[in-house]
């Protein structure tokens, strides 16, 4: 392909225009949200979002309102942070252990366990949400952080990824460490975990994004407003009532902003984390 | 680095630990079972047990405090317009996402893989950023853009193109467009990355020798690129079907479980509605079983056409 296009600047120009056009579509909604966050919600509801930069209408009022009266918003923010951080740490711990064992040890039933991992990967959790809800009620973790985290904390996709990664670890290290008298667990935590750092980086992103953005299961588990996460809380503001829209727009922006900033610094991890599976040949 | 690790662990550990008792922690036989136990526990408690319960409940009328076996009644009740609307919406949505989210990312990946394009990383990142937003937040923005008012951005564009302004969320066709567009917007960049990583695995020599044989751009694309991207394409197809049939949020952000004439009802949305809103867990489970069967059949077809599910 290269040699043909190299000779033809017209084709390159056309392709560039195409790419710019698509990039504009990809980024436009963020621009629209940013603009909307500076406009009074009454204006949004009456005249819709128009893209003119009406200087007289732009103000920081939404943000002022958010920080002054948006107490519930920051409670949702805190809940989202707790679930994201807690869920990510636990799922990384458990998934890496399982994936590592499947890759490194030769034990009876290994293939059976691996097949079960694949089976769970193929079935959407949504199908099971009714009995899972009953189970969460039975376990008395309804309307708690645990209720959201526990059923999702052993993540088959992450297990699969850690297994693939651990298959490439040098086995000689293991034997050397055993000769030195390390326990199997010390080997894992002190030697193997550091070696799997890139895998942890990628999976941390995958899991954290999953928890931060997840909606349906938290909706099922979290019943009271003081336990809501950001997506649940924000979705409750979708009906234009009172000053819902003030919080909705500026709150939505503050929900995605930290992720975009993190993305700028950790692009590599984001990309490998969110494209699990395709990377291997 | 490896040597260093070896060295540091050996100096710390040898003196005390070596003579110590052979406890569980040192057993190579037991260790793997302890390592995989979190998965096994989670599998039995949060997967197998609920799966069986879904099957059982689908034959029951589940009332608070008592349940009654009612045979196939729940399944018979599935023959209603809501269920068919949900099935149709979910299926059409999935097919549209496949039509858009496979060929376009593939072509864009080929373009981005060509070294003559300037700013490739910038484009790659821009396409990827939508994947970072939650569907709910994306929906907030899309509702503003596709607002009903004539002055909303999408309708402004429509009128500039000489078309009529639309009530986007009021009709089946435009509603489907909103959901498909939202999903395409969100996942385009991710699929591009899948295809890009696939392209990077194709040896350059193949193209070089094809060029020597006088192959043009299109010949190379159809004879080399496309066949060698097959594993990636199959993978993207698999996750897209999976994502399509579990779809819920793309509909929720526009209609919150209450769409006019069920234009936004999906299978998962229907499970939610029947199970939680109407408190009919038995019927909800029957919908779940149908969804399960669909997903399993699609998986089996996939396995059949592509060989075993990813042998390493």
PDB file of N, CA, C and O in Angstrom, chain A residues 220-248:
ATOM      1  N   UNK A 220     -28.991  -2.519  40.466  1.00  0.00           N
ATOM      2  CA  UNK A 220     -29.731  -3.587  41.129  1.00  0.00           C
ATOM      3  C   UNK A 220     -29.388  -3.631  42.620  1.00  0.00           C
ATOM      4  O   UNK A 220     -30.257  -3.813  43.458  1.00  0.00           O
ATOM      5  N   UNK A 221     -28.112  -3.438  42.942  1.00  0.00           N
ATOM      6  CA  UNK A 221     -27.658  -3.621  44.325  1.00  0.00           C
ATOM      7  C   UNK A 221     -27.916  -2.388  45.189  1.00  0.00           C
ATOM      8  O   UNK A 221     -28.357  -2.503  46.326  1.00  0.00           O
ATOM      9  N   UNK A 222     -27.629  -1.210  44.637  1.00  0.00           N
ATOM     10  CA  UNK A 222     -27.655  -0.002  45.467  1.00  0.00           C
ATOM     11  C   UNK A 222     -29.039   0.627  45.415  1.00  0.00           C
ATOM     12  O   UNK A 222     -29.483   1.082  44.367  1.00  0.00           O
ATOM     13  N   UNK A 223     -29.709   0.659  46.572  1.00  0.00           N
ATOM     14  CA  UNK A 223     -31.120   1.039  46.577  1.00  0.00           C
ATOM     15  C   UNK A 223     -31.367   2.458  47.075  1.00  0.00           C
ATOM     16  O   UNK A 223     -32.415   3.015  46.814  1.00  0.00           O
ATOM     17  N   UNK A 224     -30.464   3.013  47.861  1.00  0.00           N
ATOM     18  CA  UNK A 224     -30.745   4.339  48.421  1.00  0.00           C
ATOM     19  C   UNK A 224     -29.777   5.373  47.846  1.00  0.00           C
ATOM     20  O   UNK A 224     -28.651   5.049  47.497  1.00  0.00           O
ATOM     21  N   UNK A 225     -30.254   6.622  47.806  1.00  0.00           N
ATOM     22  CA  UNK A 225     -29.504   7.656  47.109  1.00  0.00           C
ATOM     23  C   UNK A 225     -28.109   7.861  47.697  1.00  0.00           C
ATOM     24  O   UNK A 225     -27.166   8.176  46.975  1.00  0.00           O
ATOM     25  N   UNK A 226     -27.968   7.652  49.000  1.00  0.00           N
ATOM     26  CA  UNK A 226     -26.656   7.875  49.608  1.00  0.00           C
ATOM     27  C   UNK A 226     -25.653   6.787  49.250  1.00  0.00           C
ATOM     28  O   UNK A 226     -24.475   6.909  49.551  1.00  0.00           O
ATOM     29  N   UNK A 227     -26.133   5.698  48.599  1.00  0.00           N
ATOM     30  CA  UNK A 227     -25.221   4.635  48.176  1.00  0.00           C
ATOM     31  C   UNK A 227     -24.961   4.661  46.665  1.00  0.00           C
ATOM     32  O   UNK A 227     -24.126   3.908  46.169  1.00  0.00           O
ATOM     33  N   UNK A 228     -25.664   5.504  45.941  1.00  0.00           N
ATOM     34  CA  UNK A 228     -25.544   5.517  44.478  1.00  0.00           C
ATOM     35  C   UNK A 228     -24.113   5.778  44.014  1.00  0.00           C
ATOM     36  O   UNK A 228     -23.350   6.472  44.690  1.00  0.00           O
ATOM     37  N   UNK A 229     -23.800   5.230  42.837  1.00  0.00           N
ATOM     38  CA  UNK A 229     -22.549   5.600  42.175  1.00  0.00           C
ATOM     39  C   UNK A 229     -22.873   6.690  41.148  1.00  0.00           C
ATOM     40  O   UNK A 229     -24.042   6.984  40.889  1.00  0.00           O
ATOM     41  N   UNK A 230     -21.833   7.251  40.532  1.00  0.00           N
ATOM     42  CA  UNK A 230     -22.059   8.361  39.598  1.00  0.00           C
ATOM     43  C   UNK A 230     -23.021   8.017  38.458  1.00  0.00           C
ATOM     44  O   UNK A 230     -23.962   8.771  38.209  1.00  0.00           O
ATOM     45  N   UNK A 231     -22.804   6.899  37.735  1.00  0.00           N
ATOM     46  CA  UNK A 231     -23.733   6.632  36.627  1.00  0.00           C
ATOM     47  C   UNK A 231     -25.186   6.514  37.095  1.00  0.00           C
ATOM     48  O   UNK A 231     -26.093   7.018  36.429  1.00  0.00           O
ATOM     49  N   UNK A 232     -25.410   5.893  38.262  1.00  0.00           N
ATOM     50  CA  UNK A 232     -26.788   5.752  38.739  1.00  0.00           C
ATOM     51  C   UNK A 232     -27.350   7.115  39.102  1.00  0.00           C
ATOM     52  O   UNK A 232     -28.456   7.483  38.687  1.00  0.00           O
ATOM     53  N   UNK A 233     -26.577   7.878  39.877  1.00  0.00           N
ATOM     54  CA  UNK A 233     -27.040   9.183  40.313  1.00  0.00           C
ATOM     55  C   UNK A 233     -27.323  10.095  39.135  1.00  0.00           C
ATOM     56  O   UNK A 233     -28.385  10.720  39.054  1.00  0.00           O
ATOM     57  N   UNK A 234     -26.378  10.124  38.185  1.00  0.00           N
ATOM     58  CA  UNK A 234     -26.554  11.002  37.024  1.00  0.00           C
ATOM     59  C   UNK A 234     -27.771  10.574  36.208  1.00  0.00           C
ATOM     60  O   UNK A 234     -28.530  11.412  35.714  1.00  0.00           O
ATOM     61  N   UNK A 235     -27.953   9.252  36.070  1.00  0.00           N
ATOM     62  CA  UNK A 235     -29.075   8.798  35.240  1.00  0.00           C
ATOM     63  C   UNK A 235     -30.411   9.205  35.863  1.00  0.00           C
ATOM     64  O   UNK A 235     -31.394   9.388  35.153  1.00  0.00           O
ATOM     65  N   UNK A 236     -30.423   9.370  37.179  1.00  0.00           N
ATOM     66  CA  UNK A 236     -31.644   9.810  37.835  1.00  0.00           C
ATOM     67  C   UNK A 236     -31.973  11.270  37.567  1.00  0.00           C
ATOM     68  O   UNK A 236     -33.078  11.723  37.828  1.00  0.00           O
ATOM     69  N   UNK A 237     -30.979  11.999  37.056  1.00  0.00           N
ATOM     70  CA  UNK A 237     -31.191  13.421  36.783  1.00  0.00           C
ATOM     71  C   UNK A 237     -31.602  13.680  35.339  1.00  0.00           C
ATOM     72  O   UNK A 237     -31.771  14.826  34.930  1.00  0.00           O
ATOM     73  N   UNK A 238     -31.754  12.583  34.570  1.00  0.00           N
ATOM     74  CA  UNK A 238     -32.027  12.753  33.141  1.00  0.00           C
ATOM     75  C   UNK A 238     -33.355  13.453  32.882  1.00  0.00           C
ATOM     76  O   UNK A 238     -33.523  14.090  31.849  1.00  0.00           O
ATOM     77  N   UNK A 239     -34.295  13.309  33.811  1.00  0.00           N
ATOM     78  CA  UNK A 239     -35.560  14.014  33.611  1.00  0.00           C
ATOM     79  C   UNK A 239     -35.386  15.471  34.038  1.00  0.00           C
ATOM     80  O   UNK A 239     -34.967  15.736  35.156  1.00  0.00           O
ATOM     81  N   UNK A 240     -35.687  16.379  33.134  1.00  0.00           N
ATOM     82  CA  UNK A 240     -35.472  17.783  33.441  1.00  0.00           C
ATOM     83  C   UNK A 240     -36.453  18.259  34.485  1.00  0.00           C
ATOM     84  O   UNK A 240     -37.593  18.573  34.193  1.00  0.00           O
ATOM     85  N   UNK A 241     -36.040  18.272  35.734  1.00  0.00           N
ATOM     86  CA  UNK A 241     -36.926  18.627  36.825  1.00  0.00           C
ATOM     87  C   UNK A 241     -36.125  19.471  37.801  1.00  0.00           C
ATOM     88  O   UNK A 241     -34.990  19.128  38.125  1.00  0.00           O
ATOM     89  N   UNK A 242     -36.671  20.548  38.270  1.00  0.00           N
ATOM     90  CA  UNK A 242     -35.933  21.420  39.172  1.00  0.00           C
ATOM     91  C   UNK A 242     -34.635  21.861  38.534  1.00  0.00           C
ATOM     92  O   UNK A 242     -34.589  22.154  37.344  1.00  0.00           O
ATOM     93  N   UNK A 243     -33.568  21.846  39.327  1.00  0.00           N
ATOM     94  CA  UNK A 243     -32.286  22.185  38.705  1.00  0.00           C
ATOM     95  C   UNK A 243     -31.425  20.956  38.460  1.00  0.00           C
ATOM     96  O   UNK A 243     -30.209  20.994  38.557  1.00  0.00           O
ATOM     97  N   UNK A 244     -32.085  19.840  38.140  1.00  0.00           N
ATOM     98  CA  UNK A 244     -31.369  18.610  37.798  1.00  0.00           C
ATOM     99  C   UNK A 244     -30.275  18.847  36.783  1.00  0.00           C
ATOM    100  O   UNK A 244     -29.180  18.311  36.891  1.00  0.00           O
ATOM    101  N   UNK A 245     -30.618  19.643  35.749  1.00  0.00           N
ATOM    102  CA  UNK A 245     -29.685  19.748  34.630  1.00  0.00           C
ATOM    103  C   UNK A 245     -28.402  20.459  35.000  1.00  0.00           C
ATOM    104  O   UNK A 245     -27.374  20.206  34.405  1.00  0.00           O
ATOM    105  N   UNK A 246     -28.455  21.355  35.994  1.00  0.00           N
ATOM    106  CA  UNK A 246     -27.228  22.026  36.407  1.00  0.00           C
ATOM    107  C   UNK A 246     -26.199  20.996  36.856  1.00  0.00           C
ATOM    108  O   UNK A 246     -25.029  21.040  36.480  1.00  0.00           O
ATOM    109  N   UNK A 247     -26.669  20.079  37.718  1.00  0.00           N
ATOM    110  CA  UNK A 247     -25.753  19.057  38.225  1.00  0.00           C
ATOM    111  C   UNK A 247     -25.425  18.050  37.129  1.00  0.00           C
ATOM    112  O   UNK A 247     -24.292  17.608  36.994  1.00  0.00           O
ATOM    113  N   UNK A 248     -26.425  17.694  36.344  1.00  0.00           N
ATOM    114  CA  UNK A 248     -26.236  16.641  35.343  1.00  0.00           C
ATOM    115  C   UNK A 248     -25.088  16.970  34.390  1.00  0.00           C
ATOM    116  O   UNK A 248     -24.192  16.162  34.167  1.00  0.00           O
TER     117      UNK A 248
END
